[in-house]
C-alpha atoms as one frame of an Amber mdcrd trajectory, in Angstrom:
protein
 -17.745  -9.280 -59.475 -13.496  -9.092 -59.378 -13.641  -5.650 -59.560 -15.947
  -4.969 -57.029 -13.880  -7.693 -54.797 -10.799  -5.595 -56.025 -12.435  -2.395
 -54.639 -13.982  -3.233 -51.593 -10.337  -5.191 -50.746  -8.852  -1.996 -51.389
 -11.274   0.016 -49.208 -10.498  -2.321 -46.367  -6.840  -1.490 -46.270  -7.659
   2.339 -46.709  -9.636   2.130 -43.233  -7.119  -0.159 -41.596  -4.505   2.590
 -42.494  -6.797   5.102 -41.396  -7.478   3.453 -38.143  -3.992   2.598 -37.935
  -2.085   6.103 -38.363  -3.278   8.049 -36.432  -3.299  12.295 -36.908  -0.332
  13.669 -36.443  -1.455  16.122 -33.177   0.846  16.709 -30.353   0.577  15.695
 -27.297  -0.062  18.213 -25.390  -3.327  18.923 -28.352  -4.171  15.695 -27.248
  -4.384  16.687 -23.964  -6.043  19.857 -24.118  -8.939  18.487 -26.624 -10.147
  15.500 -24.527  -9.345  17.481 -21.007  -8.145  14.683 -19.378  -4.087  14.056
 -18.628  -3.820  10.134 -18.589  -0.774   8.441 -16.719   0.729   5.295 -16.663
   1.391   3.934 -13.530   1.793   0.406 -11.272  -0.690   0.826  -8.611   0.182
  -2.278  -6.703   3.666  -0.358  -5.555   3.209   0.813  -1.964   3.946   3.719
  -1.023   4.366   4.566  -4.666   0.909   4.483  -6.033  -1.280   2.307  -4.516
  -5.394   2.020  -3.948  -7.295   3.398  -0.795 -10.043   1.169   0.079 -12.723
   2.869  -2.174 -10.640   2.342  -4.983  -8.991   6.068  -5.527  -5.004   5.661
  -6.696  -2.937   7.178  -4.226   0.799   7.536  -3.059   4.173   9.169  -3.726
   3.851   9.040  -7.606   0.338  10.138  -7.789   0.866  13.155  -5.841   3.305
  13.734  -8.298   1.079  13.156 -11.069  -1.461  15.570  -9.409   1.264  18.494
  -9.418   1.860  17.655 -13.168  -2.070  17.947 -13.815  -2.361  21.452 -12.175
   0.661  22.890 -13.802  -0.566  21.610 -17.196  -3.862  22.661 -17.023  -2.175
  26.512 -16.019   0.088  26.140 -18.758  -2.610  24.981 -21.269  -5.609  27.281
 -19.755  -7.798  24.668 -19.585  -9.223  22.642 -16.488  -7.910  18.964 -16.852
  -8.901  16.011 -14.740  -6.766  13.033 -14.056  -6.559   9.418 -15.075  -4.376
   6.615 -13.453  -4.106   3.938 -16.300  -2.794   0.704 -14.317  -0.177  -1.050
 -16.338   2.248  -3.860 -15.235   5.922  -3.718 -16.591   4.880  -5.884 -19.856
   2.405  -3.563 -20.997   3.277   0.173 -20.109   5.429   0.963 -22.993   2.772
  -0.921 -25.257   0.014   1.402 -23.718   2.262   4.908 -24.285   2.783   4.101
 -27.926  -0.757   3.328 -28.445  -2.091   6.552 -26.951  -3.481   4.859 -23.966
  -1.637   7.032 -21.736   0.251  10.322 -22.261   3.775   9.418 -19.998   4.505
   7.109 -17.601   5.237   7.656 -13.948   6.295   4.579 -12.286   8.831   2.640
 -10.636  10.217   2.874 -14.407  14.198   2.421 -14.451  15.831   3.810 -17.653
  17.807   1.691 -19.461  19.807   1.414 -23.204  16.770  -0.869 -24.433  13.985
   1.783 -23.276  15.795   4.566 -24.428  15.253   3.211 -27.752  12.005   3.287
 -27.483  10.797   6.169 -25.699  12.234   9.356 -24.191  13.033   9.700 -20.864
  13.049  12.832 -19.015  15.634  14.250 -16.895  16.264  14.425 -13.752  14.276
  11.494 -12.331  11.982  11.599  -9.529  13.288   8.557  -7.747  15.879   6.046
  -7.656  16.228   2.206  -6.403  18.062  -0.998  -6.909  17.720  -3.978  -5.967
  17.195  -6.086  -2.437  16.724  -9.592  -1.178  14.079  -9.883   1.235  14.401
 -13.018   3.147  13.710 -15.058   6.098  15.806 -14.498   9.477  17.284 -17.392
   9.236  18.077 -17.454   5.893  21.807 -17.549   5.710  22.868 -15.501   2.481
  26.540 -13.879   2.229  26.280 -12.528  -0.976  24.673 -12.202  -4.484  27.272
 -14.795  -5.725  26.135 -17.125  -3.155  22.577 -17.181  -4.661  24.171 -18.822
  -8.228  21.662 -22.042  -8.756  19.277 -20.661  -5.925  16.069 -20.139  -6.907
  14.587 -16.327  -5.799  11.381 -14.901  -6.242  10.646 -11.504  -8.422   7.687
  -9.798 -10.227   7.119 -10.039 -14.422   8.247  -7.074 -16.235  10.963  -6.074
 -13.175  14.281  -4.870 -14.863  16.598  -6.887 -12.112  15.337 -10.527 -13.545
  17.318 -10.829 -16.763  20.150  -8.910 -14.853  20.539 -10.534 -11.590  20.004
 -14.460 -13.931  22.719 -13.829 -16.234  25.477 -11.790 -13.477  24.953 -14.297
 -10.723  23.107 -17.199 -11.886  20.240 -17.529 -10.078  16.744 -18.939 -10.538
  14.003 -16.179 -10.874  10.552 -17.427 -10.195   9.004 -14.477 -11.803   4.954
 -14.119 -10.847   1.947 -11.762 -12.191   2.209  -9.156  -9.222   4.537  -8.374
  -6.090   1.588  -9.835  -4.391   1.942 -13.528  -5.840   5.490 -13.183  -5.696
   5.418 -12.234  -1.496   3.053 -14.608  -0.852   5.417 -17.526  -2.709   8.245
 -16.456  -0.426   6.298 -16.465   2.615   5.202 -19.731   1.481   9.362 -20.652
   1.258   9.319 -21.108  -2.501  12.113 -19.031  -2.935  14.993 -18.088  -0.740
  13.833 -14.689  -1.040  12.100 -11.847  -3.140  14.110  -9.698  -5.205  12.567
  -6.280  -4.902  13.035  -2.661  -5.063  15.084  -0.903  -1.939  12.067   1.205
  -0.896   9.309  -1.339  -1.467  11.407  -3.689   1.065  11.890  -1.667   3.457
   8.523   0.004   4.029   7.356  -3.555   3.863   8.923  -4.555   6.738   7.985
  -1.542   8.431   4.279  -1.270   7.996   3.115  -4.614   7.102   1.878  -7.010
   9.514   2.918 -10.574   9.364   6.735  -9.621   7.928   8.431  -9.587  11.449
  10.645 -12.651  10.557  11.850 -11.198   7.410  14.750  -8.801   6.854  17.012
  -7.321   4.011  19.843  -9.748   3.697  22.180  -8.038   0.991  23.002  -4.030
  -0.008  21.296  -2.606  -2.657  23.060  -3.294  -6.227  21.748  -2.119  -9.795
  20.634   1.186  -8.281  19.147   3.034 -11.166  17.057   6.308 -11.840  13.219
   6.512 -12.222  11.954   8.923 -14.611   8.830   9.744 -16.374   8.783   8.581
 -20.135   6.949   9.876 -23.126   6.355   8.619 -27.023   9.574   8.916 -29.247
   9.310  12.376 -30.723   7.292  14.814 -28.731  10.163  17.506 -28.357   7.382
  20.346 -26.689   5.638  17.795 -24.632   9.223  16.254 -23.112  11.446  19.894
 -22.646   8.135  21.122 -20.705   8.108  18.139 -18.410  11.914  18.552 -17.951
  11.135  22.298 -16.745   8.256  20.504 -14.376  10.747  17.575 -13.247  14.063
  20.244 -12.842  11.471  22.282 -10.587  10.842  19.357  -8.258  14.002  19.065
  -7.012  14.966  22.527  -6.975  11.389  23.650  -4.838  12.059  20.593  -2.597
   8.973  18.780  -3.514  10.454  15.923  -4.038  12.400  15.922  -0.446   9.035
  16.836   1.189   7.307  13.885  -0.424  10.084  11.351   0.562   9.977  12.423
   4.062   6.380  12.483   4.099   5.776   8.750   3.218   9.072   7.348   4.734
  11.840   6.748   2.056  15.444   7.277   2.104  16.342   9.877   0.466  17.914
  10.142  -3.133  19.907  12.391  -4.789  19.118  13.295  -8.623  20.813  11.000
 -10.856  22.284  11.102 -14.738  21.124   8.741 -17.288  22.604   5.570 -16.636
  25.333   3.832 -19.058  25.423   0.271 -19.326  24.276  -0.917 -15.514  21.790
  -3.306 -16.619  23.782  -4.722 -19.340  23.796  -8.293 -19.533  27.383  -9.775
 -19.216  26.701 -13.012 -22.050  29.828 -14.735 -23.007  27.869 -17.735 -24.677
  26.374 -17.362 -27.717  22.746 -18.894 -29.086  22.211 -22.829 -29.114  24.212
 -24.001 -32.501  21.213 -24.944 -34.478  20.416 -20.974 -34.347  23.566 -19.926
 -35.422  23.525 -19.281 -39.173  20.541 -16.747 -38.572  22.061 -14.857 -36.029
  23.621 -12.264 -38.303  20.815 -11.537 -40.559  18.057 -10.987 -37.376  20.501
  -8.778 -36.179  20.779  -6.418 -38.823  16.864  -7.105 -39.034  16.659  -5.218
 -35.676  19.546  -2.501 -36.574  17.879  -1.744 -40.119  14.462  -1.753 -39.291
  13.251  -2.214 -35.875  12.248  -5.784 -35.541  13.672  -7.083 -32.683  13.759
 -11.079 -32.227  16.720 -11.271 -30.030  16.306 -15.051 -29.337  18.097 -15.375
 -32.166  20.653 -13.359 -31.710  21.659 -12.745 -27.651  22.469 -15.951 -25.821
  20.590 -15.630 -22.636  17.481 -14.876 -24.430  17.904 -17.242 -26.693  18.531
 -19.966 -24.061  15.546 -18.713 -22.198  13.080 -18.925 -24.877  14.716 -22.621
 -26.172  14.423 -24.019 -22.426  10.518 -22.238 -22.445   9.933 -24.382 -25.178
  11.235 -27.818 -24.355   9.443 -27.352 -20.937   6.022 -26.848 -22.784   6.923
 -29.699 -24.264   7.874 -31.741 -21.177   4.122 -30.181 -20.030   2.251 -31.348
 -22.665   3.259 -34.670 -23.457   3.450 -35.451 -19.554  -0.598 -34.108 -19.108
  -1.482 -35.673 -22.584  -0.461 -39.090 -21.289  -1.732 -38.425 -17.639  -5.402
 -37.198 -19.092  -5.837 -39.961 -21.191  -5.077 -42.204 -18.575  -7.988 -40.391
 -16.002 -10.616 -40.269 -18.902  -9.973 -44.120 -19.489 -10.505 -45.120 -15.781
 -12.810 -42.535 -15.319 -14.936 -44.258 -18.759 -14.713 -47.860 -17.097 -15.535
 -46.904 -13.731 -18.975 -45.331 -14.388 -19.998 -48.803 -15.492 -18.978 -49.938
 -11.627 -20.514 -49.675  -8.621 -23.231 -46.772  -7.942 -21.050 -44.837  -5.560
 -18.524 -44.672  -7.778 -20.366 -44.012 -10.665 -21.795 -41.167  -8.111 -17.480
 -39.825  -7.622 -16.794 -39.907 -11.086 -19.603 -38.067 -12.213 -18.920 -35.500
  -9.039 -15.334 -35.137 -10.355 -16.203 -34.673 -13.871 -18.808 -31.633 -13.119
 -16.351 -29.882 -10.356 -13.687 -30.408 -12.940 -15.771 -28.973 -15.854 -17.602
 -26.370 -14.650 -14.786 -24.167 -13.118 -11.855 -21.943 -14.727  -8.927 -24.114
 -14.868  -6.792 -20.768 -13.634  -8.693 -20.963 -10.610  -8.231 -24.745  -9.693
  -4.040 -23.806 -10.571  -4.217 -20.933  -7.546  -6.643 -23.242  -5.447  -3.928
 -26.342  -5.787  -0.543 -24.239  -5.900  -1.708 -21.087  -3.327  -4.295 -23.214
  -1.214  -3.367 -27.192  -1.003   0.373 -26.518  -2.509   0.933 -24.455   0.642
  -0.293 -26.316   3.242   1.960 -29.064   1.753   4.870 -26.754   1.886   3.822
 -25.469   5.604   6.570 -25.437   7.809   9.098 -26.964   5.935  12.110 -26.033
   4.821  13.667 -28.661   2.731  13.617 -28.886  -1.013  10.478 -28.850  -2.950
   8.811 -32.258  -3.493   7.468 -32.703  -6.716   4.017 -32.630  -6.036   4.414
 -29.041  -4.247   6.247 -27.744  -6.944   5.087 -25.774  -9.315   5.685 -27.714
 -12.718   4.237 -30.902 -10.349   1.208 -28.885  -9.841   0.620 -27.259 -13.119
   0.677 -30.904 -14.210  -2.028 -32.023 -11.815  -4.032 -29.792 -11.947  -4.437
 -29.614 -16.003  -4.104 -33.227 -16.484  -7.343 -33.210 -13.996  -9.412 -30.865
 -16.172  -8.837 -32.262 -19.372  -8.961 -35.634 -18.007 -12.806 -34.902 -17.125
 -13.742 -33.924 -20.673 -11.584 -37.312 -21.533 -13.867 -39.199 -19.282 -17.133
 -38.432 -21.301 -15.442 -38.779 -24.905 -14.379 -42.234 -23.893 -17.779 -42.950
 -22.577 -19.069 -42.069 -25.465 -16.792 -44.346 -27.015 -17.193 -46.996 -25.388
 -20.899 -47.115 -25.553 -20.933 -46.723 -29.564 -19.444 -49.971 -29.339 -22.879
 -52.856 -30.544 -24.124 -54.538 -28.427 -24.026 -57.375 -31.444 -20.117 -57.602
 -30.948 -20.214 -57.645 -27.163 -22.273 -60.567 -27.911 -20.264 -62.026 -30.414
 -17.032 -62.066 -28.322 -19.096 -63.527 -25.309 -19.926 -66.743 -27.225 -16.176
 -67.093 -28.794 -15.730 -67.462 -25.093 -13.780 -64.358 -24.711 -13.388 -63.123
 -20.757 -14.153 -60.078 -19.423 -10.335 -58.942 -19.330  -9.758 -60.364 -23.243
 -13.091 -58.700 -24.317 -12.180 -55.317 -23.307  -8.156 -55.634 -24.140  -9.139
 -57.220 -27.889 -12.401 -56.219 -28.898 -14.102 -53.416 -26.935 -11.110 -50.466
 -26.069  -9.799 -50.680 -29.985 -13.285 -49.969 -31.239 -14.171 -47.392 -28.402
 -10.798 -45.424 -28.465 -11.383 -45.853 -32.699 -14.723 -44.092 -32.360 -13.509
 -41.415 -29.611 -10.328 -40.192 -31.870 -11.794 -37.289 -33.245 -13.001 -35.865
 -29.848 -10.207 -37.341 -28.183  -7.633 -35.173 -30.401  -9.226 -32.095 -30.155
  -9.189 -32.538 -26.059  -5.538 -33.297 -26.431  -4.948 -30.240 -28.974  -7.141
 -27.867 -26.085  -4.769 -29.188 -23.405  -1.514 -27.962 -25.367  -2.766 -24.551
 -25.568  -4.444 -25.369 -21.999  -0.264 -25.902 -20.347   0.277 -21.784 -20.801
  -1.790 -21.310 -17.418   1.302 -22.468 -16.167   3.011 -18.916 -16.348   0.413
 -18.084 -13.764   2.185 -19.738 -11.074   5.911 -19.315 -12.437   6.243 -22.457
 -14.617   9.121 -20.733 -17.059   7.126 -22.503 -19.891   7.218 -20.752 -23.509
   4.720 -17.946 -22.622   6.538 -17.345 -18.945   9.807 -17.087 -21.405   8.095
 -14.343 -24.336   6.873 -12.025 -21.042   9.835 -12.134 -19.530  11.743 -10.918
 -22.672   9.403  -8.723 -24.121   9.656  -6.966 -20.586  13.007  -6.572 -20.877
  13.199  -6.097 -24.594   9.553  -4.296 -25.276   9.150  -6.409 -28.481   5.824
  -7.764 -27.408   4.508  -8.258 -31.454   7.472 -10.203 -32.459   7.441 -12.477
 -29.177   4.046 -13.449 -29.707   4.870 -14.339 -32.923   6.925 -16.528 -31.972
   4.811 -17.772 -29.667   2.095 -18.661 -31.811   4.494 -20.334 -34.681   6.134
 -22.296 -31.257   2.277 -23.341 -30.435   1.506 -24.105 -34.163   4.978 -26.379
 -34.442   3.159 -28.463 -31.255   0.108 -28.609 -32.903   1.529 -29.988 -36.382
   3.777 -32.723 -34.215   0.128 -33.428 -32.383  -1.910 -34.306 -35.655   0.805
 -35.974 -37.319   0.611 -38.255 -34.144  -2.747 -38.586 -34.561  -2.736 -39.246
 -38.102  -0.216 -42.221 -37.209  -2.556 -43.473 -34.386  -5.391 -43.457 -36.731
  -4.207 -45.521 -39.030  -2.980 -47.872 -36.354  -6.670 -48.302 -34.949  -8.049
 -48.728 -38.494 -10.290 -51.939 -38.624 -11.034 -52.999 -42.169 -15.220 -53.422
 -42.209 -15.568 -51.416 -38.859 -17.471 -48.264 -39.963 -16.784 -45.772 -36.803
């Protein structure tokens, strides 16, 4: 029976390796076998790619991509169709080394940390830096007048780390450049950090952007260029060739003119633009593993800067503590709704009739959609017209907390129900005749059973709602999953950031039942068998 574990163990990791390594084909093989030329591209980037209204990509980039797919199916003799693989800047470099897609053509700027990690070809296609789109009235003088302001930007954009650690300001980084317009327009932000070209064609074309402008010159101006997988030397000199011949035919000229974008001149690689300027080093209690992650990363690839580079490691420490701040301020919050939620449905019929409404809305719809409904929907008609500072409840950590210590609070209602009817009826009797009141009886006799009974159920709610606070990301909370994107956009370690994103999440979980453990043996009633 061991052996036959042994081998069928042993055939398991011979198909993983299988399925993991895959054949060794080029490219261009790859290409010419399936038919079909895959791209990687952000098609939420007006006029760069973009969808028509029946759903076809379509813009600068993929007309681009279109002139790649005819000259590689002349050069490989074989008709090839075209796919548009929509990526976001977390994920595109994750989809190329997989195979997903065979380069990327984006609004990709090259940078030392890329470069690392795939090859870039030469010249680029495009170039932009950044812009701050803001109100009229906004007054803004310079970039070093925005340190401690808070400004809106997109996750994966290569200005957030940047523009943070040069000038100090806040980024309130969102899914899409659509949640992160609508935020400004909802004055979240002082403005929206954007690309040069995506501002200004904005503001051109766009209904309902007349009171906006571009408040400060373009900085951190950087090429775009296609990328392929590390190691493809055929697949990357012929797109050279193709890339060379864009400029030189005036393609690229035509195509600029032809959708309204300044012109730019072909640019070299860049040298350390985007380099962060860190002069602090990682929080103390970090410190004696900083050398040996380092030389984990130079030695063999596995990059975990937070414990090595100071802003990241800041980021990622401030991530967690504000998960924390989350969780413990929603655990306490929940409780608190189940508990008057469980006594009132014992009240009066119409308000047994607006708990039990609550408690269906509450569990029967996506707690993602109740964040956009409060923070989008009610959180900006709070915020309508007003121009002051944020109150709390308009906020986005002040919503995030409302709106999951309401949804968890509704499955707390039941289990304290629950609880509190598993309490006998024998020992509401028996407190009754020792002349116990109503107040007494519930403080002394009935809550210390009922909450002893609900434990269980009550500490897997409260174990749900710690995994529950990462919805937060969704509307900008920089909680510990808002921190991991952000770096792993910047850094493109996405394996080792969610590792350390699940050992952060199992850490809260071991504090949680340790809690529980202690709260257990608190309630513990010797010759009460719940």
């Amino acid at each position: 029976m061991v052996g036959g574990l042994r081998h069928g163990l042993a055939a398991l990791v011979l198909l993983a390796l299988a399925c993991a390594v895959p054949a060794q084909a080029s490219t261009l093989q790859r290409i010419a076998e399936r038919g079909v030329l895959k791209v990687c591209s952000n098609v939420e980037n007006r006029p760069f790619a973009y969808l028509s209204p029946s759903g076809q990509a379509q813009g600068f980039n993929i007309e681009l991509f279109d002139d790649l797919r005819q000259r590689l199916s002349a050069h490989l003799g074989v008709p090839l169709a075209g796919e548009v693989v929509s990526t976001s800047g977390a994920n595109r470099v994750p989809f190329l080394q997989q195979g997903r897609c065979d380069l990327i053509l984006t609004g990709f700027s090259v940078t030392a940390e890329r470069q690392r990690l795939v090859d870039f070809v030469f010249p680029g296609f495009y170039a932009s830096g950044a812009v701050l789109l803001a109100r009229r009235e906004q007054a803004v003088d310079s970039w070093q007048g925005l340190r401690g302001q808070t400004v809106c930007s997109s996750h994966g954009s290569v200005y957030n780390s940047a523009l943070a650690e040069r000038y100090g300001v806040r980024i309130l980084a969102f899914a899409g450049l659509t949640e992160s317009a609508q935020a400004l327009r909802d004055r979240r932000c002082v403005g929206q950090v954007t690309d040069e070209a995506v501002a200004y064609l904005r503001l051109r074309d766009t209904p309902g952007w007349e009171g906006f402008e571009i408040k400060l010159p373009a900085i951190l101006e950087t090429p775009w260029s296609m990328a392929v997988a590390k190691g493809d030397g055929e697949f990357h000199a012929l797109l050279e060739g193709y890339a060379r011949d864009w400029r030189d035919s005036g393609l690229l000229y035509r195509l600029e003119a032809r959708y309204g974008l300044p012109h730019k001149a072909a640019q070299a690689a860049p040298g350390s633009t985007l380099e962060l300027l860190d002069e602090r080093g990682v929080p103390w209690m970090w410190q004696p593993l900083e050398n040996g992650f380092r030389q984990l990363y130079d030695e063999h690839g596995w990059n975990f800067p937070v414990f090595y580079e100071g802003w990241t490691a800041r980021q990622f420490a401030q991530g967690i503590l504000i998960t924390l701040q989350l969780a413990l301020a929603c655990m306490l919050a929940s409780s608190l709704i189940g508990l008057a939620g469980a006594l009132a449905m014992d009240g009066p019929r119409p308000l047994r009739w607006l708990v039990r409404g609550y408690v269906e809305l509450l569990r029967n719809t996506p707690s993602l959609a109740q964040l956009y409904f409060l923070y989008f929907g009610i959180g900006s008609l709070l915020r309508a017209g007003s121009a002051t500072e944020l109150p709390w409840y308009a906020s986005a950590f002040g919503l995030a907390a409302v709106c999951i210590s309401l949804h968890y609070g509704a499955f707390a209602v039941e289990i304290l129900r629950s609880g509190l009817q598993a309490v006998p009826r024998a020992t509401h009797d028996a407190a009754l005749a020792l002349g116990y009141g109503r107040w007494n009886r519930l403080r002394h006799i009935t809550l210390p059973i009922a909450l002893r009974a609900s434990l269980p159920a009550l500490g897997n709610n409260l174990v749900q709602l710690i995994k529950g606070t990462s919805i937060a990301y969704a509307v900008a909370v920089p909680e510990v999953l808002y921190s991991a994107q952000e770096i792993w956009s910047e850094r493109n370690n996405v394996v080792e950031m969610m590792l350390l994103v699940l050992l952060s999440y199992l850490g809260l979980m071991a504090l949680l039942a340790l809690a529980l453990a202690a709260v257990e043996r608190r309630l513990r009633m010797p010759g009460v068998q719940l």
